[in-house]
Amino acid sequence: MAKISFTASRAHVAQGALVELERRYGRCDAVEADFIVALGGDGFMLHTLHDTQHLDTPVYGMNRGTVGFLMNAYAAEGLIERLEAAEEEVITPLAMRAITADGAKHDALAINEVSLLRAGPQVAKLRISVDGRVRMEELVADGALVSTPAGSTAYNYSAHGPIVPVGSEVLALTAMSAFRPRRWRGALLPSTAEVRFDVLQPDKRPVMAEADSRSSVRNAVTVIIRSEPRLRHRILFDPGHGLEERLIREQFV
């Protein structure tokens, strides 16, 4: 019988599901498991993927939260059969290095996106370079983000960025409420690109950098973002409900 490690968010409904599933299928440490089952919403799924990134164990999410874009429908029955029939999607994270005014370097990984947000009353001013070449001398906006295809329906989509097909090896660079250049919403870049943001007037216009809304760095002056192909996350979906299908379906809601 397959060994399953269950993990759940703090939500009451998720904790109840955890008790029921461990009663049915047993309890196993993640290091020894064949599958990891995450119970919660998308935020908890990202949390689980980050926490288990040192393992090569596939993660199957069941929705006991709100959005559930990365999750499968919840059912206590037939879990072994669902896991064995599941389709696997492999995604690679983004690596962020944020440098603050005192020269400190802060490294973090993001599965969905790395975002730069104004941290004061005035809009941010950013210089954008791609692979060492300045592409925009000054972006005046509330912020900007770089998104993976898997994360393109999350914060990126809310900021009016494009939905990027899985497997396209493309990153989305999206501006948030751009003031200058007027209505500029961003660009599509190859996944191999290294994107650098330099914060202009950081004392007057402070900026915060975030990786998946988990790792926050205040007073960032330089943020460098690139794909990290040496790491991979294996996510399982029920047949016919994989990430590619979900990305397509999202565009016709």
PDB file of C-alpha atoms in Angstrom:
ATOM      1  CA  MET A   1       0.000   0.000   0.000  1.00  0.00           C
ATOM      2  CA  ALA A   2       1.255   3.467  -0.875  1.00  0.00           C
ATOM      3  CA  LYS A   3       2.702   5.459   2.006  1.00  0.00           C
ATOM      4  CA  ILE A   4       1.063   8.884   2.339  1.00  0.00           C
ATOM      5  CA  SER A   5       2.139  11.863   4.411  1.00  0.00           C
ATOM      6  CA  PHE A   6      -0.752  14.216   5.178  1.00  0.00           C
ATOM      7  CA  THR A   7      -0.393  17.882   6.068  1.00  0.00           C
ATOM      8  CA  ALA A   8      -3.141  20.429   6.679  1.00  0.00           C
ATOM      9  CA  SER A   9      -3.683  24.123   7.195  1.00  0.00           C
ATOM     10  CA  ARG A  10      -4.949  25.410  10.534  1.00  0.00           C
ATOM     11  CA  ALA A  11      -8.494  25.827   9.195  1.00  0.00           C
ATOM     12  CA  HIS A  12     -11.043  23.754  11.110  1.00  0.00           C
ATOM     13  CA  VAL A  13     -12.297  21.995   7.965  1.00  0.00           C
ATOM     14  CA  ALA A  14      -8.727  21.084   6.942  1.00  0.00           C
ATOM     15  CA  GLN A  15      -7.891  19.733  10.389  1.00  0.00           C
ATOM     16  CA  GLY A  16     -11.054  17.647  10.335  1.00  0.00           C
ATOM     17  CA  ALA A  17     -10.068  16.187   6.966  1.00  0.00           C
ATOM     18  CA  LEU A  18      -6.604  15.419   8.323  1.00  0.00           C
ATOM     19  CA  VAL A  19      -8.049  13.357  11.162  1.00  0.00           C
ATOM     20  CA  GLU A  20     -10.364  11.454   8.806  1.00  0.00           C
ATOM     21  CA  LEU A  21      -7.688  10.681   6.197  1.00  0.00           C
ATOM     22  CA  GLU A  22      -5.059   9.571   8.698  1.00  0.00           C
ATOM     23  CA  ARG A  23      -7.648   7.300  10.272  1.00  0.00           C
ATOM     24  CA  ARG A  24      -8.336   5.716   6.876  1.00  0.00           C
ATOM     25  CA  TYR A  25      -4.845   5.609   5.367  1.00  0.00           C
ATOM     26  CA  GLY A  26      -2.430   5.882   8.267  1.00  0.00           C
ATOM     27  CA  ARG A  27       0.272   8.366   9.163  1.00  0.00           C
ATOM     28  CA  CYS A  28       3.711   8.587   7.557  1.00  0.00           C
ATOM     29  CA  ASP A  29       6.631  10.992   7.772  1.00  0.00           C
ATOM     30  CA  ALA A  30       7.185  13.040   4.604  1.00  0.00           C
ATOM     31  CA  VAL A  31      10.740  11.715   4.218  1.00  0.00           C
ATOM     32  CA  GLU A  32       9.453   8.134   3.896  1.00  0.00           C
ATOM     33  CA  ALA A  33       6.278   8.859   1.920  1.00  0.00           C
ATOM     34  CA  ASP A  34       5.451   7.936  -1.657  1.00  0.00           C
ATOM     35  CA  PHE A  35       3.000  10.846  -1.813  1.00  0.00           C
ATOM     36  CA  ILE A  36       2.399  14.033   0.150  1.00  0.00           C
ATOM     37  CA  VAL A  37      -1.231  15.148   0.423  1.00  0.00           C
ATOM     38  CA  ALA A  38      -1.825  18.802   1.308  1.00  0.00           C
ATOM     39  CA  LEU A  39      -5.210  19.828   2.734  1.00  0.00           C
ATOM     40  CA  GLY A  40      -6.080  23.503   2.474  1.00  0.00           C
ATOM     41  CA  GLY A  41      -6.132  26.232  -0.139  1.00  0.00           C
ATOM     42  CA  ASP A  42      -3.611  27.507  -2.667  1.00  0.00           C
ATOM     43  CA  GLY A  43      -1.649  29.404  -0.037  1.00  0.00           C
ATOM     44  CA  PHE A  44      -1.156  26.264   2.001  1.00  0.00           C
ATOM     45  CA  MET A  45      -0.231  24.328  -1.144  1.00  0.00           C
ATOM     46  CA  LEU A  46       2.560  26.828  -1.824  1.00  0.00           C
ATOM     47  CA  HIS A  47       3.624  26.525   1.813  1.00  0.00           C
ATOM     48  CA  THR A  48       3.783  22.729   1.456  1.00  0.00           C
ATOM     49  CA  LEU A  49       5.765  22.886  -1.781  1.00  0.00           C
ATOM     50  CA  HIS A  50       8.294  25.221  -0.177  1.00  0.00           C
ATOM     51  CA  ASP A  51       8.609  23.036   2.914  1.00  0.00           C
ATOM     52  CA  THR A  52       9.136  19.837   0.904  1.00  0.00           C
ATOM     53  CA  GLN A  53      11.327  21.196  -1.897  1.00  0.00           C
ATOM     54  CA  HIS A  54      14.294  19.193  -0.577  1.00  0.00           C
ATOM     55  CA  LEU A  55      12.339  16.011  -1.350  1.00  0.00           C
ATOM     56  CA  ASP A  56      11.523  14.550  -4.755  1.00  0.00           C
ATOM     57  CA  THR A  57       8.090  13.453  -3.576  1.00  0.00           C
ATOM     58  CA  PRO A  58       4.973  14.420  -5.571  1.00  0.00           C
ATOM     59  CA  VAL A  59       2.420  16.602  -3.797  1.00  0.00           C
ATOM     60  CA  TYR A  60      -1.317  16.114  -4.278  1.00  0.00           C
ATOM     61  CA  GLY A  61      -3.524  18.899  -2.958  1.00  0.00           C
ATOM     62  CA  MET A  62      -7.153  18.569  -1.880  1.00  0.00           C
ATOM     63  CA  ASN A  63      -9.186  21.711  -1.476  1.00  0.00           C
ATOM     64  CA  ARG A  64     -10.114  22.498   2.091  1.00  0.00           C
ATOM     65  CA  GLY A  65      -9.625  26.237   1.598  1.00  0.00           C
ATOM     66  CA  THR A  66     -11.018  28.956  -0.652  1.00  0.00           C
ATOM     67  CA  VAL A  67      -9.531  29.359  -4.152  1.00  0.00           C
ATOM     68  CA  GLY A  68      -8.057  25.924  -4.780  1.00  0.00           C
ATOM     69  CA  PHE A  69      -6.528  26.562  -8.215  1.00  0.00           C
ATOM     70  CA  LEU A  70      -3.676  24.193  -7.403  1.00  0.00           C
ATOM     71  CA  MET A  71      -5.916  21.743  -5.566  1.00  0.00           C
ATOM     72  CA  ASN A  72      -8.079  18.760  -6.443  1.00  0.00           C
ATOM     73  CA  ALA A  73     -11.609  18.215  -5.191  1.00  0.00           C
ATOM     74  CA  TYR A  74     -11.808  16.742  -1.709  1.00  0.00           C
ATOM     75  CA  ALA A  75     -13.044  13.218  -1.119  1.00  0.00           C
ATOM     76  CA  ALA A  76     -11.980  10.785   1.582  1.00  0.00           C
ATOM     77  CA  GLU A  77     -12.857   7.690  -0.438  1.00  0.00           C
ATOM     78  CA  GLY A  78     -10.675   6.160  -3.152  1.00  0.00           C
ATOM     79  CA  LEU A  79      -7.600   8.262  -2.449  1.00  0.00           C
ATOM     80  CA  ILE A  80      -5.083   5.539  -3.336  1.00  0.00           C
ATOM     81  CA  GLU A  81      -6.691   5.049  -6.748  1.00  0.00           C
ATOM     82  CA  ARG A  82      -6.729   8.807  -7.371  1.00  0.00           C
ATOM     83  CA  LEU A  83      -3.063   9.148  -6.481  1.00  0.00           C
ATOM     84  CA  GLU A  84      -2.051   6.294  -8.752  1.00  0.00           C
ATOM     85  CA  ALA A  85      -4.059   7.704 -11.671  1.00  0.00           C
ATOM     86  CA  ALA A  86      -3.015  11.326 -11.172  1.00  0.00           C
ATOM     87  CA  GLU A  87      -1.235  13.378 -13.836  1.00  0.00           C
ATOM     88  CA  GLU A  88       2.034  15.016 -12.845  1.00  0.00           C
ATOM     89  CA  GLU A  89       3.097  18.589 -13.611  1.00  0.00           C
ATOM     90  CA  VAL A  90       6.691  19.634 -12.933  1.00  0.00           C
ATOM     91  CA  ILE A  91       7.392  23.305 -12.264  1.00  0.00           C
ATOM     92  CA  THR A  92      10.590  25.154 -11.387  1.00  0.00           C
ATOM     93  CA  PRO A  93      10.715  28.115  -8.998  1.00  0.00           C
ATOM     94  CA  LEU A  94      12.170  31.585  -9.305  1.00  0.00           C
ATOM     95  CA  ALA A  95      15.228  32.563  -7.303  1.00  0.00           C
ATOM     96  CA  MET A  96      15.147  36.074  -5.811  1.00  0.00           C
ATOM     97  CA  ARG A  97      18.104  37.989  -4.458  1.00  0.00           C
ATOM     98  CA  ALA A  98      17.118  41.269  -2.805  1.00  0.00           C
ATOM     99  CA  ILE A  99      19.866  43.671  -1.743  1.00  0.00           C
ATOM    100  CA  THR A 100      19.089  46.329   0.839  1.00  0.00           C
ATOM    101  CA  ALA A 101      20.671  49.748   1.341  1.00  0.00           C
ATOM    102  CA  ASP A 102      23.114  48.397   3.932  1.00  0.00           C
ATOM    103  CA  GLY A 103      24.445  45.861   1.404  1.00  0.00           C
ATOM    104  CA  ALA A 104      22.756  42.831   2.986  1.00  0.00           C
ATOM    105  CA  LYS A 105      21.684  40.096   0.559  1.00  0.00           C
ATOM    106  CA  HIS A 106      18.435  38.216   1.066  1.00  0.00           C
ATOM    107  CA  ASP A 107      17.772  35.072  -1.008  1.00  0.00           C
ATOM    108  CA  ALA A 108      14.396  33.375  -1.416  1.00  0.00           C
ATOM    109  CA  LEU A 109      12.515  31.079  -3.802  1.00  0.00           C
ATOM    110  CA  ALA A 110       9.120  31.719  -5.370  1.00  0.00           C
ATOM    111  CA  ILE A 111       6.826  29.211  -7.057  1.00  0.00           C
ATOM    112  CA  ASN A 112       4.295  31.811  -8.244  1.00  0.00           C
ATOM    113  CA  GLU A 113       5.966  35.193  -8.434  1.00  0.00           C
ATOM    114  CA  VAL A 114       8.472  37.706  -7.123  1.00  0.00           C
ATOM    115  CA  SER A 115       6.901  41.107  -6.598  1.00  0.00           C
ATOM    116  CA  LEU A 116       8.198  44.591  -5.847  1.00  0.00           C
ATOM    117  CA  LEU A 117       5.734  46.858  -4.056  1.00  0.00           C
ATOM    118  CA  ARG A 118       5.912  50.462  -3.031  1.00  0.00           C
ATOM    119  CA  ALA A 119       6.325  50.680   0.747  1.00  0.00           C
ATOM    120  CA  GLY A 120       5.420  54.339   1.191  1.00  0.00           C
ATOM    121  CA  PRO A 121       2.880  56.944   0.077  1.00  0.00           C
ATOM    122  CA  GLN A 122       4.650  57.720  -3.204  1.00  0.00           C
ATOM    123  CA  VAL A 123       4.844  55.516  -6.282  1.00  0.00           C
ATOM    124  CA  ALA A 124       7.987  53.496  -6.877  1.00  0.00           C
ATOM    125  CA  LYS A 125      10.544  54.324  -9.528  1.00  0.00           C
ATOM    126  CA  LEU A 126      12.307  51.290 -10.974  1.00  0.00           C
ATOM    127  CA  ARG A 127      14.972  50.724 -13.610  1.00  0.00           C
ATOM    128  CA  ILE A 128      14.548  47.377 -15.386  1.00  0.00           C
ATOM    129  CA  SER A 129      17.408  45.380 -16.907  1.00  0.00           C
ATOM    130  CA  VAL A 130      17.204  42.029 -18.683  1.00  0.00           C
ATOM    131  CA  ASP A 131      20.347  39.911 -19.014  1.00  0.00           C
ATOM    132  CA  GLY A 132      22.528  42.889 -18.160  1.00  0.00           C
ATOM    133  CA  ARG A 133      20.944  45.290 -20.641  1.00  0.00           C
ATOM    134  CA  VAL A 134      18.790  48.183 -19.450  1.00  0.00           C
ATOM    135  CA  ARG A 135      15.392  47.826 -21.075  1.00  0.00           C
ATOM    136  CA  MET A 136      13.529  50.566 -19.228  1.00  0.00           C
ATOM    137  CA  GLU A 137      15.286  53.496 -17.616  1.00  0.00           C
ATOM    138  CA  GLU A 138      12.369  54.398 -15.397  1.00  0.00           C
ATOM    139  CA  LEU A 139       9.103  52.658 -14.579  1.00  0.00           C
ATOM    140  CA  VAL A 140       6.865  54.738 -12.340  1.00  0.00           C
ATOM    141  CA  ALA A 141       4.268  52.452 -10.797  1.00  0.00           C
ATOM    142  CA  ASP A 142       2.895  50.937  -7.627  1.00  0.00           C
ATOM    143  CA  GLY A 143       5.218  48.031  -8.319  1.00  0.00           C
ATOM    144  CA  ALA A 144       6.106  45.208 -10.683  1.00  0.00           C
ATOM    145  CA  LEU A 145       6.346  41.441 -10.607  1.00  0.00           C
ATOM    146  CA  VAL A 146       7.883  38.507 -12.427  1.00  0.00           C
ATOM    147  CA  SER A 147       5.665  35.429 -12.634  1.00  0.00           C
ATOM    148  CA  THR A 148       6.129  31.789 -13.590  1.00  0.00           C
ATOM    149  CA  PRO A 149       3.544  30.138 -15.863  1.00  0.00           C
ATOM    150  CA  ALA A 150       2.127  28.294 -12.841  1.00  0.00           C
ATOM    151  CA  GLY A 151       1.686  31.582 -11.003  1.00  0.00           C
ATOM    152  CA  SER A 152       0.384  33.580 -13.940  1.00  0.00           C
ATOM    153  CA  THR A 153      -3.261  33.197 -12.852  1.00  0.00           C
ATOM    154  CA  ALA A 154      -2.522  34.472  -9.346  1.00  0.00           C
ATOM    155  CA  TYR A 155      -1.214  37.955  -8.454  1.00  0.00           C
ATOM    156  CA  ASN A 156      -0.018  38.434 -12.033  1.00  0.00           C
ATOM    157  CA  TYR A 157      -3.520  37.987 -13.458  1.00  0.00           C
ATOM    158  CA  SER A 158      -5.025  40.307 -10.848  1.00  0.00           C
ATOM    159  CA  ALA A 159      -2.519  42.935 -12.017  1.00  0.00           C
ATOM    160  CA  HIS A 160      -3.835  42.429 -15.608  1.00  0.00           C
ATOM    161  CA  GLY A 161      -0.838  40.366 -16.657  1.00  0.00           C
ATOM    162  CA  PRO A 162      -1.119  37.561 -19.240  1.00  0.00           C
ATOM    163  CA  ILE A 163      -1.903  33.945 -18.476  1.00  0.00           C
ATOM    164  CA  VAL A 164       1.137  31.956 -19.616  1.00  0.00           C
ATOM    165  CA  PRO A 165       0.750  28.335 -20.811  1.00  0.00           C
ATOM    166  CA  VAL A 166       2.579  25.681 -18.827  1.00  0.00           C
ATOM    167  CA  GLY A 167       5.644  24.421 -20.677  1.00  0.00           C
ATOM    168  CA  SER A 168       6.040  27.630 -22.678  1.00  0.00           C
ATOM    169  CA  GLU A 169       9.341  28.450 -20.924  1.00  0.00           C
ATOM    170  CA  VAL A 170       8.235  32.060 -20.599  1.00  0.00           C
ATOM    171  CA  LEU A 171       8.153  34.469 -17.675  1.00  0.00           C
ATOM    172  CA  ALA A 172       5.661  37.312 -17.373  1.00  0.00           C
ATOM    173  CA  LEU A 173       6.939  40.720 -16.283  1.00  0.00           C
ATOM    174  CA  THR A 174       3.940  42.792 -15.252  1.00  0.00           C
ATOM    175  CA  ALA A 175       3.620  46.358 -13.966  1.00  0.00           C
ATOM    176  CA  MET A 176       1.144  47.276 -11.260  1.00  0.00           C
ATOM    177  CA  SER A 177      -0.803  50.486 -11.885  1.00  0.00           C
ATOM    178  CA  ALA A 178       1.856  51.942 -14.178  1.00  0.00           C
ATOM    179  CA  PHE A 179       1.859  55.738 -14.302  1.00  0.00           C
ATOM    180  CA  ARG A 180       4.794  56.123 -16.673  1.00  0.00           C
ATOM    181  CA  PRO A 181       5.073  54.762 -19.302  1.00  0.00           C
ATOM    182  CA  ARG A 182       1.314  55.224 -19.313  1.00  0.00           C
ATOM    183  CA  ARG A 183      -0.618  51.930 -19.540  1.00  0.00           C
ATOM    184  CA  TRP A 184       2.553  49.834 -19.857  1.00  0.00           C
ATOM    185  CA  ARG A 185       1.677  46.410 -18.486  1.00  0.00           C
ATOM    186  CA  GLY A 186       4.859  44.503 -19.002  1.00  0.00           C
ATOM    187  CA  ALA A 187       6.599  41.986 -21.241  1.00  0.00           C
ATOM    188  CA  LEU A 188       7.040  38.281 -21.899  1.00  0.00           C
ATOM    189  CA  LEU A 189      10.581  37.013 -21.382  1.00  0.00           C
ATOM    190  CA  PRO A 190      12.340  33.681 -21.950  1.00  0.00           C
ATOM    191  CA  SER A 191      12.574  31.584 -18.812  1.00  0.00           C
ATOM    192  CA  THR A 192      16.368  31.793 -18.998  1.00  0.00           C
ATOM    193  CA  ALA A 193      16.329  35.581 -18.602  1.00  0.00           C
ATOM    194  CA  GLU A 194      17.776  37.299 -15.556  1.00  0.00           C
ATOM    195  CA  VAL A 195      15.677  40.311 -14.581  1.00  0.00           C
ATOM    196  CA  ARG A 196      17.132  43.081 -12.445  1.00  0.00           C
ATOM    197  CA  PHE A 197      15.220  45.902 -10.792  1.00  0.00           C
ATOM    198  CA  ASP A 198      17.107  48.880  -9.414  1.00  0.00           C
ATOM    199  CA  VAL A 199      15.095  51.097  -7.097  1.00  0.00           C
ATOM    200  CA  LEU A 200      15.483  54.782  -7.921  1.00  0.00           C
ATOM    201  CA  GLN A 201      15.233  57.260  -5.030  1.00  0.00           C
ATOM    202  CA  PRO A 202      14.958  54.458  -2.427  1.00  0.00           C
ATOM    203  CA  ASP A 203      15.001  56.868   0.538  1.00  0.00           C
ATOM    204  CA  LYS A 204      12.098  58.875  -0.818  1.00  0.00           C
ATOM    205  CA  ARG A 205      10.299  55.981  -2.513  1.00  0.00           C
ATOM    206  CA  PRO A 206      10.984  52.791  -0.504  1.00  0.00           C
ATOM    207  CA  VAL A 207      10.220  49.412  -2.038  1.00  0.00           C
ATOM    208  CA  MET A 208       9.509  46.004  -0.534  1.00  0.00           C
ATOM    209  CA  ALA A 209      10.388  42.759  -2.344  1.00  0.00           C
ATOM    210  CA  GLU A 210       8.387  39.583  -1.787  1.00  0.00           C
ATOM    211  CA  ALA A 211       8.701  35.970  -2.920  1.00  0.00           C
ATOM    212  CA  ASP A 212       5.274  34.296  -3.023  1.00  0.00           C
ATOM    213  CA  SER A 213       4.107  36.731  -0.311  1.00  0.00           C
ATOM    214  CA  ARG A 214       6.170  34.627   2.123  1.00  0.00           C
ATOM    215  CA  SER A 215       9.633  36.142   2.242  1.00  0.00           C
ATOM    216  CA  SER A 216       9.485  39.934   2.521  1.00  0.00           C
ATOM    217  CA  VAL A 217      12.474  42.257   2.278  1.00  0.00           C
ATOM    218  CA  ARG A 218      11.918  45.902   3.146  1.00  0.00           C
ATOM    219  CA  ASN A 219      14.013  48.784   1.813  1.00  0.00           C
ATOM    220  CA  ALA A 220      15.278  46.819  -1.177  1.00  0.00           C
ATOM    221  CA  VAL A 221      17.502  48.770  -3.555  1.00  0.00           C
ATOM    222  CA  THR A 222      18.255  45.977  -6.057  1.00  0.00           C
ATOM    223  CA  VAL A 223      16.284  42.819  -6.810  1.00  0.00           C
ATOM    224  CA  ILE A 224      17.587  40.124  -9.164  1.00  0.00           C
ATOM    225  CA  ILE A 225      15.261  37.363 -10.383  1.00  0.00           C
ATOM    226  CA  ARG A 226      15.974  34.241 -12.423  1.00  0.00           C
ATOM    227  CA  SER A 227      14.602  30.734 -12.867  1.00  0.00           C
ATOM    228  CA  GLU A 228      16.130  28.017 -10.721  1.00  0.00           C
ATOM    229  CA  PRO A 229      16.094  24.885 -12.946  1.00  0.00           C
ATOM    230  CA  ARG A 230      18.063  22.822 -10.418  1.00  0.00           C
ATOM    231  CA  LEU A 231      14.959  22.691  -8.228  1.00  0.00           C
ATOM    232  CA  ARG A 232      11.656  21.201  -9.273  1.00  0.00           C
ATOM    233  CA  HIS A 233       8.239  20.713  -7.733  1.00  0.00           C
ATOM    234  CA  ARG A 234       6.086  17.718  -8.690  1.00  0.00           C
ATOM    235  CA  ILE A 235       2.358  18.471  -8.433  1.00  0.00           C
ATOM    236  CA  LEU A 236      -0.359  15.874  -9.015  1.00  0.00           C
ATOM    237  CA  PHE A 237      -3.778  16.521 -10.547  1.00  0.00           C
ATOM    238  CA  ASP A 238      -6.755  14.309 -11.265  1.00  0.00           C
ATOM    239  CA  PRO A 239      -6.894  13.207 -14.959  1.00  0.00           C
ATOM    240  CA  GLY A 240      -8.379  15.903 -17.174  1.00  0.00           C
ATOM    241  CA  HIS A 241      -7.891  18.580 -14.517  1.00  0.00           C
ATOM    242  CA  GLY A 242      -4.175  19.276 -14.901  1.00  0.00           C
ATOM    243  CA  LEU A 243      -2.505  22.648 -14.681  1.00  0.00           C
ATOM    244  CA  GLU A 244      -2.581  23.224 -18.440  1.00  0.00           C
ATOM    245  CA  GLU A 245      -6.328  22.601 -18.572  1.00  0.00           C
ATOM    246  CA  ARG A 246      -6.887  24.895 -15.602  1.00  0.00           C
ATOM    247  CA  LEU A 247      -4.895  27.705 -17.209  1.00  0.00           C
ATOM    248  CA  ILE A 248      -6.948  27.427 -20.392  1.00  0.00           C
ATOM    249  CA  ARG A 249     -10.225  27.219 -18.509  1.00  0.00           C
ATOM    250  CA  GLU A 250      -9.373  30.288 -16.433  1.00  0.00           C
ATOM    251  CA  GLN A 251      -9.295  32.392 -19.600  1.00  0.00           C
ATOM    252  CA  PHE A 252     -12.897  31.529 -20.465  1.00  0.00           C
ATOM    253  CA  VAL A 253     -14.486  32.164 -17.082  1.00  0.00           C
TER     254      VAL A 253
END
